[in-house]
CSV table of C-alpha atoms in Angstrom, one decimal:
chain,number,residue,atom,x,y,z
A,191,MET,CA,23.8,-61.8,-209.7
A,192,ALA,CA,24.5,-65.1,-208.0
A,193,VAL,CA,25.9,-63.2,-205.0
A,194,ILE,CA,23.0,-60.8,-204.9
A,195,LYS,CA,20.6,-63.8,-205.0
A,196,SER,CA,22.4,-65.4,-202.1
A,197,ILE,CA,22.3,-62.4,-199.8
A,198,THR,CA,18.7,-61.8,-200.4
A,199,GLU,CA,18.0,-65.5,-199.6
A,200,THR,CA,19.8,-65.0,-196.4
A,201,THR,CA,17.6,-62.0,-195.7
A,202,ARG,CA,14.5,-64.2,-196.2
A,203,GLU,CA,15.8,-67.1,-194.1
A,204,LYS,CA,16.5,-64.9,-191.1
A,205,LYS,CA,12.7,-64.6,-190.6
A,206,VAL,CA,12.7,-66.9,-187.6
A,207,LYS,CA,9.2,-68.0,-186.5
A,208,VAL,CA,8.5,-67.3,-182.9
A,209,LEU,CA,7.5,-70.6,-181.3
A,210,PRO,CA,6.7,-71.8,-177.8
A,211,MET,CA,9.9,-72.8,-176.0
A,212,SER,CA,8.6,-76.3,-175.3
A,213,GLY,CA,9.2,-77.6,-178.9
A,214,VAL,CA,12.9,-76.5,-179.2
A,215,SER,CA,15.9,-77.5,-177.1
A,216,CYS,CA,18.6,-75.0,-176.2
A,217,GLN,CA,21.1,-77.0,-178.2
A,218,GLU,CA,19.0,-76.9,-181.3
A,219,GLN,CA,18.6,-73.1,-181.0
A,220,GLU,CA,22.4,-72.7,-180.6
A,221,GLN,CA,23.1,-74.9,-183.6
A,222,PHE,CA,20.6,-73.0,-185.7
A,223,GLN,CA,22.0,-69.6,-184.7
A,224,ALA,CA,25.6,-70.7,-185.3
A,225,VAL,CA,24.9,-72.0,-188.8
A,226,TYR,CA,23.1,-68.8,-189.8
A,227,LYS,CA,25.7,-66.5,-188.2
A,228,THR,CA,28.5,-68.2,-190.3
A,229,SER,CA,26.3,-68.1,-193.4
A,230,THR,CA,25.5,-64.4,-193.0
A,231,ARG,CA,29.2,-63.4,-192.5
A,232,SER,CA,30.4,-65.2,-195.6
A,233,LYS,CA,27.6,-63.8,-197.8
A,234,VAL,CA,28.2,-60.2,-196.5
A,235,VAL,CA,31.9,-60.6,-197.4
A,236,ALA,CA,30.9,-61.8,-200.9
A,237,VAL,CA,28.7,-58.7,-201.4
A,238,LEU,CA,31.5,-56.4,-200.2
A,239,VAL,CA,33.8,-58.0,-202.8
A,240,LEU,CA,31.1,-57.3,-205.5
A,241,VAL,CA,30.8,-53.7,-204.4
A,242,ALA,CA,34.5,-53.2,-204.5
A,243,ALA,CA,34.6,-54.7,-208.1
A,244,VAL,CA,31.8,-52.3,-209.2
A,245,ILE,CA,33.6,-49.4,-207.6
A,246,LEU,CA,36.8,-50.2,-209.5
A,247,LEU,CA,34.9,-50.5,-212.7
A,248,ILE,CA,33.4,-47.1,-212.2
A,249,ILE,CA,36.7,-45.5,-211.4
A,250,SER,CA,38.2,-47.0,-214.5
A,251,LYS,CA,35.6,-45.0,-216.5
A,252,LEU,CA,36.7,-41.7,-215.3
A,253,THR,CA,36.5,-38.7,-217.6
A,254,TYR,CA,36.6,-35.0,-216.6
A,255,GLY,CA,36.2,-32.7,-213.5
A,256,ALA,CA,34.0,-31.9,-210.4
A,257,VAL,CA,34.7,-29.9,-207.2
A,258,LEU,CA,34.7,-30.6,-203.5
A,259,ASP,CA,32.3,-28.8,-201.1
A,260,PRO,CA,33.6,-25.5,-199.7
A,261,ASP,CA,35.5,-25.1,-196.4
A,262,ARG,CA,33.1,-24.8,-193.6
A,263,ALA,CA,32.7,-24.9,-189.8
A,264,ASP,CA,29.5,-25.5,-187.8
A,265,VAL,CA,28.9,-25.2,-184.1
A,266,LEU,CA,25.5,-26.5,-182.9
A,267,TYR,CA,23.5,-26.9,-179.7
A,268,HIS,CA,20.8,-29.5,-179.8
A,269,SER,CA,18.0,-30.4,-177.4
A,270,TYR,CA,15.4,-33.1,-177.3
A,271,GLN,CA,12.7,-33.1,-174.6
A,272,GLY,CA,9.8,-35.5,-174.5
A,273,GLY,CA,8.6,-38.8,-173.1
A,274,GLY,CA,10.3,-38.3,-169.8
A,275,MET,CA,13.7,-37.8,-171.5
A,276,LYS,CA,15.9,-34.8,-171.8
A,277,ILE,CA,18.9,-35.0,-174.1
A,278,ASP,CA,21.0,-32.1,-175.1
A,279,GLY,CA,24.6,-31.2,-175.9
A,280,PRO,CA,26.9,-29.6,-178.4
A,281,ALA,CA,28.2,-30.7,-181.8
A,282,VAL,CA,31.0,-29.4,-184.0
A,283,LEU,CA,31.6,-30.1,-187.7
A,284,ILE,CA,34.6,-28.8,-189.6
A,285,ARG,CA,35.6,-29.6,-193.1
A,286,LYS,CA,38.7,-28.1,-194.8
A,287,LYS,CA,40.2,-28.7,-198.2
A,288,ALA,CA,43.9,-29.5,-198.2
A,289,ASN,CA,44.1,-28.8,-201.9
A,290,ASP,CA,41.7,-29.0,-204.9
A,291,ASN,CA,41.5,-32.8,-204.6
A,292,VAL,CA,41.6,-33.6,-200.9
A,293,ALA,CA,39.4,-32.5,-198.1
A,294,VAL,CA,39.3,-33.6,-194.5
A,295,SER,CA,36.5,-33.3,-191.9
A,296,ALA,CA,36.0,-33.8,-188.2
A,297,TYR,CA,32.8,-34.2,-186.3
A,298,TYR,CA,32.3,-34.2,-182.6
A,299,TYR,CA,28.9,-34.7,-180.9
A,300,VAL,CA,27.8,-35.0,-177.3
A,301,ASP,CA,24.5,-36.3,-176.0
A,302,THR,CA,23.9,-35.6,-172.3
A,303,ILE,CA,20.9,-37.8,-171.3
A,304,SER,CA,18.9,-37.5,-168.2
A,305,SER,CA,16.0,-39.7,-167.0
A,306,ALA,CA,14.9,-42.8,-168.9
A,307,SER,CA,12.3,-43.8,-171.5
A,308,VAL,CA,8.9,-45.1,-170.1
A,309,ASP,CA,9.6,-48.7,-171.3
A,310,VAL,CA,12.7,-48.9,-169.1
A,311,LEU,CA,11.2,-46.8,-166.2
A,312,SER,CA,8.9,-49.7,-165.1
A,313,THR,CA,11.8,-51.7,-163.8
A,314,ALA,CA,14.9,-49.5,-163.8
A,315,SER,CA,15.7,-46.2,-162.1
A,316,PRO,CA,16.0,-42.9,-164.0
A,317,TYR,CA,19.6,-42.3,-164.9
A,318,SER,CA,22.0,-39.7,-166.3
A,319,GLU,CA,24.8,-40.4,-168.7
A,320,GLU,CA,26.8,-39.0,-171.6
A,321,ARG,CA,27.5,-40.2,-175.1
A,322,LYS,CA,30.3,-38.8,-177.1
A,323,GLU,CA,30.7,-39.4,-180.8
A,324,PHE,CA,33.8,-38.6,-182.8
A,325,GLN,CA,34.2,-39.0,-186.6
A,326,LEU,CA,37.1,-38.3,-188.9
A,327,GLY,CA,36.6,-38.2,-192.7
A,328,ALA,CA,38.7,-37.7,-195.8
A,329,GLU,CA,37.5,-37.1,-199.3
A,330,TYR,CA,39.6,-37.6,-202.5
A,331,LEU,CA,38.4,-36.1,-205.8
A,332,HIS,CA,39.7,-37.6,-208.9
A,333,ASP,CA,38.1,-36.1,-212.0
A,334,LYS,CA,34.4,-36.8,-211.5
A,335,THR,CA,34.7,-39.2,-208.7
A,336,VAL,CA,34.7,-38.5,-205.0
A,337,ILE,CA,36.0,-41.2,-202.7
A,338,ALA,CA,35.2,-40.7,-199.1
A,339,VAL,CA,36.5,-42.6,-196.1
A,340,ASN,CA,35.0,-42.1,-192.6
A,341,VAL,CA,35.9,-43.6,-189.3
A,342,GLY,CA,33.9,-43.0,-186.2
A,343,GLN,CA,33.5,-43.9,-182.5
A,344,SER,CA,30.6,-43.5,-180.1
A,345,ASP,CA,31.4,-43.9,-176.5
A,346,GLU,CA,29.2,-44.1,-173.4
A,347,SER,CA,29.6,-45.9,-170.1
A,348,ASP,CA,28.0,-49.1,-171.3
A,349,TYR,CA,28.2,-49.0,-175.1
A,350,LEU,CA,31.2,-48.5,-177.4
A,351,ALA,CA,30.6,-48.4,-181.1
A,352,LYS,CA,33.3,-48.2,-183.8
A,353,SER,CA,32.6,-47.8,-187.5
A,354,VAL,CA,34.4,-47.4,-190.8
A,355,ALA,CA,32.7,-46.3,-194.0
A,356,LEU,CA,33.7,-46.1,-197.6
A,357,ASN,CA,31.5,-44.1,-200.1
A,358,ILE,CA,32.1,-43.4,-203.7
A,359,ALA,CA,30.1,-40.9,-205.8
A,360,HIS,CA,30.6,-40.5,-209.5
A,361,ASP,CA,29.1,-37.9,-211.9
A,362,THR,CA,28.3,-39.2,-215.3
A,363,PHE,CA,26.1,-38.6,-218.4
A,364,GLY,CA,27.1,-35.0,-218.9
A,365,ASP,CA,27.0,-34.5,-215.1
A,366,LEU,CA,23.2,-35.1,-215.1
A,367,THR,CA,23.6,-38.3,-213.2
A,368,THR,CA,25.4,-39.0,-209.9
A,369,VAL,CA,25.9,-42.6,-209.0
A,370,SER,CA,27.0,-43.5,-205.5
A,371,LEU,CA,28.0,-46.7,-203.7
A,372,GLY,CA,29.0,-47.3,-200.1
A,373,VAL,CA,29.8,-49.8,-197.5
A,374,VAL,CA,30.0,-49.5,-193.7
A,375,TYR,CA,31.3,-51.8,-191.0
A,376,GLY,CA,30.4,-51.3,-187.4
A,377,ASP,CA,31.6,-53.1,-184.3
A,378,ASN,CA,29.9,-52.6,-181.0
A,379,GLU,CA,30.7,-53.5,-177.4
A,380,ILE,CA,27.8,-53.7,-175.0
A,381,LYS,CA,28.2,-53.6,-171.2
A,382,ARG,CA,25.8,-53.4,-168.3
A,383,ASN,CA,26.5,-50.8,-165.7
A,384,GLY,CA,26.7,-52.4,-162.2
A,385,ASP,CA,27.6,-55.8,-163.7
A,386,ASP,CA,31.3,-56.2,-164.4
A,387,ASN,CA,30.9,-59.7,-165.8
A,388,PHE,CA,28.6,-58.6,-168.6
A,389,LEU,CA,30.2,-58.0,-172.0
A,390,GLU,CA,28.5,-58.6,-175.3
A,391,THR,CA,29.3,-57.6,-178.9
A,392,SER,CA,27.5,-57.0,-182.1
A,393,GLN,CA,28.6,-56.2,-185.7
A,394,GLN,CA,26.8,-54.3,-188.4
A,395,TYR,CA,27.3,-54.4,-192.2
A,396,ARG,CA,25.8,-51.8,-194.4
A,397,ILE,CA,25.8,-51.7,-198.2
A,398,ARG,CA,24.2,-48.8,-200.1
A,399,ALA,CA,23.7,-47.4,-203.6
A,400,GLY,CA,22.1,-44.4,-205.0
A,401,ILE,CA,21.4,-42.6,-208.2
A,402,ASN,CA,20.6,-38.9,-208.4
A,403,GLN,CA,19.3,-37.5,-211.7
A,404,ILE,CA,18.8,-34.0,-213.0
A,405,LEU,CA,15.5,-34.2,-214.9
A,406,THR,CA,14.8,-30.6,-215.9
A,407,PRO,CA,16.6,-27.2,-215.2
A,408,SER,CA,14.4,-27.1,-212.1
A,409,LEU,CA,13.8,-30.7,-211.0
A,410,THR,CA,16.0,-33.5,-209.6
A,411,ALA,CA,15.1,-36.9,-208.5
A,412,GLY,CA,17.0,-39.7,-206.7
A,413,ILE,CA,16.7,-43.2,-205.5
A,414,ASN,CA,18.8,-44.7,-202.7
A,415,ILE,CA,18.8,-48.2,-201.4
A,416,GLU,CA,20.5,-49.7,-198.4
A,417,ALA,CA,20.7,-53.2,-196.9
A,418,VAL,CA,21.8,-53.5,-193.3
A,419,ALA,CA,22.8,-56.8,-191.6
A,420,ASP,CA,23.3,-57.0,-187.8
A,421,GLU,CA,24.6,-59.9,-185.9
A,422,GLY,CA,25.4,-60.4,-182.2
A,423,TYR,CA,23.8,-59.0,-179.1
A,424,LEU,CA,21.0,-56.7,-180.3
A,425,ASN,CA,19.0,-56.4,-177.0
A,426,ASN,CA,19.0,-53.5,-174.6
A,427,PRO,CA,20.5,-55.2,-171.5
A,428,TYR,CA,18.3,-53.2,-169.1
A,429,ARG,CA,14.9,-53.6,-170.7
A,430,THR,CA,12.4,-56.1,-169.5
A,431,VAL,CA,9.2,-57.6,-170.9
A,432,ARG,CA,6.1,-58.0,-168.7
A,433,PHE,CA,3.9,-61.1,-168.4
A,434,ILE,CA,0.8,-62.0,-166.6
A,435,ASP,CA,1.7,-63.6,-163.2
A,436,ASN,CA,-1.1,-64.4,-160.9
A,437,SER,CA,1.3,-65.7,-158.3
A,438,ASN,CA,1.9,-62.2,-156.9
A,439,ALA,CA,-0.4,-59.4,-155.8
A,440,ALA,CA,0.4,-57.1,-158.7
A,441,GLY,CA,-0.6,-59.8,-161.2
A,442,VAL,CA,2.4,-59.0,-163.4
A,443,GLY,CA,6.0,-60.3,-163.6
A,444,PHE,CA,9.0,-59.1,-165.5
A,445,GLN,CA,11.8,-60.9,-167.3
A,446,GLY,CA,14.7,-59.8,-169.5
A,447,GLU,CA,14.2,-59.2,-173.2
A,448,VAL,CA,15.5,-61.9,-175.6
A,449,TYR,CA,16.2,-60.9,-179.2
A,450,PRO,CA,17.3,-62.9,-182.2
A,451,ASP,CA,21.0,-62.4,-182.8
A,452,THR,CA,20.6,-61.4,-186.4
A,453,ARG,CA,18.6,-58.7,-188.2
A,454,ASN,CA,18.6,-57.9,-191.9
A,455,SER,CA,16.9,-54.9,-193.3
A,456,PHE,CA,16.3,-53.3,-196.6
A,457,ALA,CA,15.3,-49.7,-197.3
A,458,VAL,CA,14.6,-47.7,-200.5
A,459,LYS,CA,14.2,-44.0,-200.6
A,460,LEU,CA,12.8,-41.8,-203.4
A,461,SER,CA,13.6,-38.2,-203.2
A,462,SER,CA,13.0,-35.1,-205.3
A,463,SER,CA,13.8,-31.4,-205.2
A,464,TYR,CA,12.1,-28.7,-207.2
A,465,TYR,CA,13.0,-25.1,-207.8
A,466,LEU,CA,10.0,-22.8,-207.7
A,467,PRO,CA,9.9,-19.9,-210.2
A,468,TYR,CA,10.0,-17.2,-207.4
A,469,ARG,CA,13.3,-18.7,-205.8
A,470,ALA,CA,12.1,-21.2,-203.4
A,471,ALA,CA,12.8,-24.9,-203.1
A,472,LEU,CA,10.4,-27.8,-202.5
A,473,PHE,CA,11.7,-31.2,-201.3
A,474,ALA,CA,9.7,-34.5,-201.2
A,475,ASN,CA,11.0,-37.8,-199.8
A,476,TYR,CA,9.4,-41.2,-199.5
A,477,ARG,CA,11.1,-44.2,-197.8
A,478,TYR,CA,10.0,-47.8,-197.5
A,479,PHE,CA,11.7,-50.2,-195.0
A,480,THR,CA,11.4,-53.9,-194.3
A,481,ASP,CA,13.3,-56.2,-192.1
A,482,SER,CA,13.7,-59.8,-191.0
A,483,TRP,CA,11.8,-59.1,-187.7
A,484,ASP,CA,8.7,-58.4,-189.8
A,485,ILE,CA,8.8,-54.7,-189.2
A,486,GLU,CA,7.7,-52.6,-192.2
A,487,SER,CA,7.7,-48.9,-192.2
A,488,GLN,CA,7.0,-46.0,-194.5
A,489,ASP,CA,7.8,-42.3,-194.1
A,490,PHE,CA,6.9,-39.3,-196.3
A,491,GLU,CA,8.4,-35.9,-195.9
A,492,LEU,CA,7.6,-32.6,-197.5
A,493,ALA,CA,9.9,-29.6,-197.0
A,494,TYR,CA,9.9,-26.0,-198.3
A,495,ARG,CA,12.7,-23.4,-198.2
A,496,GLN,CA,12.1,-19.7,-199.0
A,497,PRO,CA,14.6,-16.8,-198.8
A,498,PHE,CA,13.0,-13.5,-197.9
A,499,TRP,CA,13.9,-9.9,-196.8
A,500,GLY,CA,16.4,-9.3,-199.5
A,501,ASP,CA,17.7,-12.8,-199.1
A,502,LYS,CA,19.0,-12.0,-195.6
A,503,PHE,CA,16.8,-14.8,-194.1
A,504,GLU,CA,15.7,-18.2,-195.2
A,505,LEU,CA,12.5,-19.8,-193.8
A,506,GLU,CA,12.2,-23.6,-193.8
A,507,MET,CA,9.1,-25.6,-193.1
A,508,LYS,CA,8.6,-29.3,-193.1
A,509,ALA,CA,6.1,-32.0,-192.3
A,510,ARG,CA,6.9,-35.7,-192.0
A,511,VAL,CA,4.7,-38.7,-191.3
A,512,TYR,CA,6.1,-42.1,-190.3
A,513,GLN,CA,4.3,-45.4,-189.6
A,514,GLN,CA,5.6,-48.9,-188.8
A,515,THR,CA,4.3,-52.4,-187.9
A,516,ALA,CA,5.5,-54.3,-184.9
A,517,ALA,CA,8.3,-56.9,-184.7
A,518,ASN,CA,7.0,-60.4,-184.7
A,519,PHE,CA,8.3,-61.1,-181.2
A,520,TYR,CA,7.0,-57.9,-179.7
A,521,SER,CA,4.2,-57.8,-177.1
A,522,ASP,CA,3.2,-55.3,-174.5
A,523,LEU,CA,2.1,-58.1,-172.2
A,524,PHE,CA,3.0,-61.7,-172.6
A,525,PRO,CA,0.6,-64.4,-171.3
A,526,PHE,CA,3.2,-66.1,-169.1
A,527,ARG,CA,7.0,-66.3,-168.4
A,528,ASP,CA,9.1,-67.5,-171.3
A,529,ALA,CA,6.0,-67.4,-173.6
A,530,GLN,CA,8.2,-67.3,-176.8
A,531,ASN,CA,11.7,-67.9,-177.9
A,532,PHE,CA,12.2,-64.2,-178.5
A,533,LEU,CA,10.7,-61.5,-176.3
A,534,ALA,CA,10.6,-57.8,-176.7
A,535,ARG,CA,8.8,-54.8,-175.2
A,536,ASP,CA,10.8,-52.0,-176.7
A,537,LYS,CA,8.3,-49.5,-177.9
A,538,GLU,CA,10.5,-48.8,-180.9
A,539,LEU,CA,9.6,-52.3,-182.0
A,540,SER,CA,5.8,-51.8,-181.5
A,541,ASP,CA,3.2,-50.7,-184.0
A,542,PHE,CA,3.1,-46.9,-184.0
A,543,ASP,CA,3.1,-43.8,-186.0
A,544,ASP,CA,4.6,-40.4,-185.6
A,545,LEU,CA,4.2,-36.9,-187.0
A,546,THR,CA,6.9,-34.2,-187.2
A,547,LEU,CA,6.2,-30.5,-187.9
A,548,GLY,CA,9.3,-28.4,-188.3
A,549,LEU,CA,10.2,-24.7,-188.6
A,550,GLY,CA,13.6,-23.3,-189.3
A,551,LEU,CA,15.1,-19.8,-189.8
A,552,THR,CA,18.5,-18.9,-191.1
A,553,TYR,CA,20.0,-15.5,-190.9
A,554,LYS,CA,22.9,-14.5,-193.2
A,555,ILE,CA,25.3,-12.5,-191.0
A,556,PRO,CA,26.7,-9.5,-192.8
A,557,SER,CA,30.3,-10.3,-193.7
A,558,ALA,CA,31.4,-7.0,-192.0
A,559,TRP,CA,30.4,-8.6,-188.7
A,560,SER,CA,32.4,-11.8,-189.3
A,561,PRO,CA,36.2,-12.2,-188.7
A,562,PHE,CA,38.2,-11.9,-191.9
A,563,ASN,CA,35.0,-11.0,-193.7
A,564,TRP,CA,34.0,-14.7,-193.8
A,565,GLN,CA,30.5,-15.5,-194.9
A,566,SER,CA,28.5,-16.8,-191.9
A,567,GLU,CA,25.0,-17.8,-190.9
A,568,ALA,CA,23.0,-18.3,-187.7
A,569,SER,CA,20.2,-20.9,-187.8
A,570,PHE,CA,17.5,-22.0,-185.5
A,571,GLN,CA,15.4,-25.1,-186.1
A,572,TRP,CA,12.4,-26.4,-184.0
A,573,ASP,CA,10.7,-29.7,-184.6
A,574,HIS,CA,7.6,-30.9,-182.8
A,575,LEU,CA,7.1,-34.6,-182.8
A,576,ARG,CA,4.0,-36.6,-181.8
A,577,PHE,CA,4.1,-40.4,-181.3
A,578,ASN,CA,1.0,-42.6,-181.1
A,579,TYR,CA,1.5,-46.2,-180.1
A,580,ASN,CA,-1.0,-48.8,-181.1
A,581,ASN,CA,0.1,-51.7,-178.9
A,582,PHE,CA,2.3,-50.2,-176.2
A,583,ARG,CA,0.9,-49.1,-172.8
A,584,ASN,CA,2.5,-47.3,-169.9
A,585,PRO,CA,2.4,-49.6,-166.9
A,586,ASN,CA,2.5,-46.6,-164.6
A,587,ASP,CA,-0.9,-45.4,-165.9
A,588,PRO,CA,-4.1,-46.5,-164.1
A,589,GLY,CA,-6.5,-49.1,-165.6
A,590,GLY,CA,-5.1,-52.4,-164.5
A,591,VAL,CA,-2.5,-54.7,-166.1
A,592,GLY,CA,-2.9,-54.7,-169.9
A,593,ALA,CA,-5.8,-52.3,-169.8
A,594,GLU,CA,-3.9,-49.1,-169.4
A,595,PRO,CA,-4.6,-46.4,-172.1
A,596,LEU,CA,-2.4,-46.7,-175.2
A,597,TYR,CA,0.8,-44.6,-174.8
A,598,ARG,CA,1.4,-41.4,-176.6
A,599,PHE,CA,3.7,-38.5,-176.1
A,600,SER,CA,5.1,-35.5,-177.8
A,601,ALA,CA,8.6,-34.1,-178.0
A,602,ASN,CA,10.3,-30.9,-178.9
A,603,VAL,CA,13.6,-30.8,-180.7
A,604,VAL,CA,15.6,-27.7,-181.0
A,605,ARG,CA,18.8,-27.0,-182.9
A,606,ALA,CA,20.7,-23.7,-182.8
A,607,PHE,CA,23.8,-23.4,-184.8
A,608,VAL,CA,26.3,-21.1,-186.5
A,609,SER,CA,27.9,-21.9,-189.8
A,610,VAL,CA,31.1,-20.2,-191.0
A,611,TYR,CA,32.4,-20.5,-194.6
A,612,PHE,CA,36.1,-19.7,-194.6
B,161,MET,CA,13.0,-78.2,-185.1
B,162,ILE,CA,12.8,-74.5,-185.7
B,163,GLU,CA,10.7,-73.6,-188.7
B,164,LEU,CA,11.3,-70.8,-191.1
B,165,VAL,CA,8.2,-68.7,-191.8
B,166,LYS,CA,6.8,-67.3,-194.9
B,167,ARG,CA,9.6,-66.5,-197.4
B,168,ARG,CA,8.9,-63.0,-198.5
B,169,SER,CA,10.3,-62.5,-202.0
B,170,ALA,CA,13.5,-60.4,-202.1
B,171,ARG,CA,13.2,-60.0,-205.8
B,172,PRO,CA,12.6,-56.2,-205.7
B,173,LEU,CA,16.0,-55.8,-203.9
B,174,ALA,CA,17.8,-58.0,-206.5
B,175,LEU,CA,16.2,-56.2,-209.4
B,176,THR,CA,16.9,-52.7,-208.0
B,177,LEU,CA,20.6,-53.6,-207.4
B,178,ALA,CA,20.8,-55.1,-210.9
B,179,LEU,CA,19.3,-52.0,-212.5
B,180,ALA,CA,21.6,-49.7,-210.5
B,181,SER,CA,24.6,-51.8,-211.5
B,182,VAL,CA,23.6,-51.8,-215.2
B,183,ILE,CA,23.1,-48.0,-215.3
B,184,ALA,CA,26.3,-47.4,-213.3
B,185,LEU,CA,28.4,-49.5,-215.6
B,186,SER,CA,26.9,-48.7,-219.0
B,187,GLY,CA,25.9,-45.1,-218.5
B,188,CYS,CA,22.8,-43.6,-220.2
B,189,ALA,CA,24.8,-42.3,-223.1
B,190,GLN,CA,25.4,-45.9,-224.3
B,191,LEU,CA,21.6,-46.4,-224.3
B,192,GLY,CA,21.3,-43.8,-227.0
B,193,VAL,CA,20.1,-41.0,-224.8
B,194,LYS,CA,22.0,-37.7,-224.7
B,195,PRO,CA,22.2,-35.2,-221.7
B,196,TRP,CA,19.2,-32.9,-222.2
B,197,VAL,CA,19.9,-30.3,-219.5
B,198,LYS,CA,23.0,-28.2,-220.6
B,199,PRO,CA,25.5,-26.9,-218.1
B,200,TYR,CA,24.4,-23.3,-218.6
B,201,GLU,CA,20.8,-24.4,-217.8
B,202,ARG,CA,21.7,-25.5,-214.3
B,203,GLN,CA,21.9,-22.1,-212.5
B,204,ARG,CA,18.7,-22.8,-210.5
B,205,LEU,CA,19.9,-26.3,-209.4
B,206,ALA,CA,23.2,-24.8,-208.3
B,207,ASP,CA,21.4,-22.3,-206.0
B,208,PRO,CA,22.3,-23.2,-202.3
B,209,ILE,CA,18.7,-23.3,-201.4
B,210,MET,CA,18.3,-26.4,-203.6
B,211,SER,CA,20.8,-28.4,-201.5
B,212,ALA,CA,19.1,-31.0,-199.4
B,213,ASN,CA,22.3,-31.1,-197.3
B,214,ARG,CA,22.5,-27.3,-196.9
B,215,HIS,CA,22.8,-27.8,-193.1
B,216,ASP,CA,24.8,-31.0,-192.8
B,217,ILE,CA,25.3,-30.8,-189.0
B,218,ALA,CA,21.5,-30.3,-188.4
B,219,ASN,CA,20.7,-33.2,-190.8
B,220,ARG,CA,23.0,-35.5,-188.8
B,221,HIS,CA,21.1,-34.6,-185.6
B,222,VAL,CA,17.7,-35.1,-187.3
B,223,ALA,CA,18.8,-38.6,-188.6
B,224,HIS,CA,20.0,-39.5,-185.1
B,225,VAL,CA,16.7,-38.5,-183.5
B,226,TYR,CA,14.8,-40.7,-185.9
B,227,GLU,CA,17.2,-43.6,-185.8
B,228,ALA,CA,16.9,-43.7,-182.0
B,229,ARG,CA,13.1,-43.7,-181.9
B,230,GLU,CA,12.1,-45.5,-185.1
B,231,SER,CA,12.9,-49.0,-186.4
B,232,GLY,CA,13.2,-47.8,-190.0
B,233,ARG,CA,16.8,-47.2,-191.0
B,234,GLY,CA,19.0,-46.8,-194.0
B,235,ALA,CA,18.8,-45.3,-197.5
B,236,GLU,CA,19.4,-41.8,-196.2
B,237,GLY,CA,22.2,-41.1,-198.7
B,238,ALA,CA,25.9,-41.1,-198.1
B,239,GLY,CA,25.9,-40.0,-194.5
B,240,GLY,CA,24.9,-41.9,-191.4
B,241,GLY,CA,25.6,-45.4,-190.1
B,242,GLY,CA,27.5,-46.8,-187.1
B,243,CYS,CA,25.8,-44.6,-184.5
B,244,GLY,CA,25.4,-47.7,-182.3
B,245,CYS,CA,23.0,-46.1,-179.8
B,246,ASN,CA,20.7,-48.3,-177.9
């Protein structure tokens, strides 16, 4: 408990007040940040040790058996279009059991990005780039416990992210309850295209836990919690903030964003699934999120899945609403240059809400049409998203500096994929 | 000197973690409760349509879309993490 108390205190203490620059010297800021960086690292390590201890205790309580998921291969094409951005590419996921107790998986994902988001467009040129992500995983089943290790790398011209994750899930209480615990460590290298001297790093630590409970023969419920701690360079190196500047004709000036070098967040998610009497499934999820940048968010999702036409097809429908408050150092338009210690104009840190409406259709391909009579499916999913920003404006719109209409946009997301069970 | 602002209580986090740890370590059985849904009563729950992760590869993409456009993150379950997209 002492360890838990110390990490939560760290979370509280990271809530740095945004003050005018005049009252704080650079030296004081650096000392402050150095002290808290060291403090965060030691406390995160302490929490990881606690998690490892809990995991060992759970493993020591092992009893009898469970099974690994079946062998499966998925090939997917994804596309996102909206807000001036087009992102698409392929993805492949393969998982294969080596024996009854060991399974391995590989995941490959490509984002081809063209053009840029509106909050970068004001000062940067549209661009095109590619992000490739690769993950390798292994699962080990021992009686009722599944231990999963995952390593991953995401690579683009100006960003290299590496991560390693450990997750443990254990069935208990007559298999009515599944308890899971996990930790993730991520290490990021940030560069700036066109500036060979620019190199920054950041680290991310995640700790998560969950309980899933069978409540009735038709109803399950779960709770997941996760704490995330970031430290290092958390800015986007290209993005700028704008401020009122009467010294030039446009009346507006730009300067680079400045973020705190730590961020701690906590999220809790409640989820439930219900089997309807006529063979359909209903899912409901609620998540609450809060972080040390004063952002609070909530999202609620309802999804429905219905087989039809002799079970050859499955229809999926979903609706999701999301709402968040702004970071305490965010502003669409600052009153003057260096108005605060920390400055952000990333619209993802603004006050906004969004709505997702989704439709999906899965067709079970007759086994006679599949090689080796494997069972296979073809699926198509379409999501329509609408974003409404409450304190972010598009500087390219008319109306004058700071008086442009509030920004809003919609996006369409498409996923087409084939799944083969072999 | 730099001040620290309002210290929001992190007690809910500590309590949740503590509760999760107690349940994980003790098990409901030791609290005097017995499993009330028998294995032969779980046919509906075993139906693939009841799997929230029925389309794992699609769920990964959905999570990535939200993570890149929203500040909320975490508590999605076992997957996710370390995307590192800016």
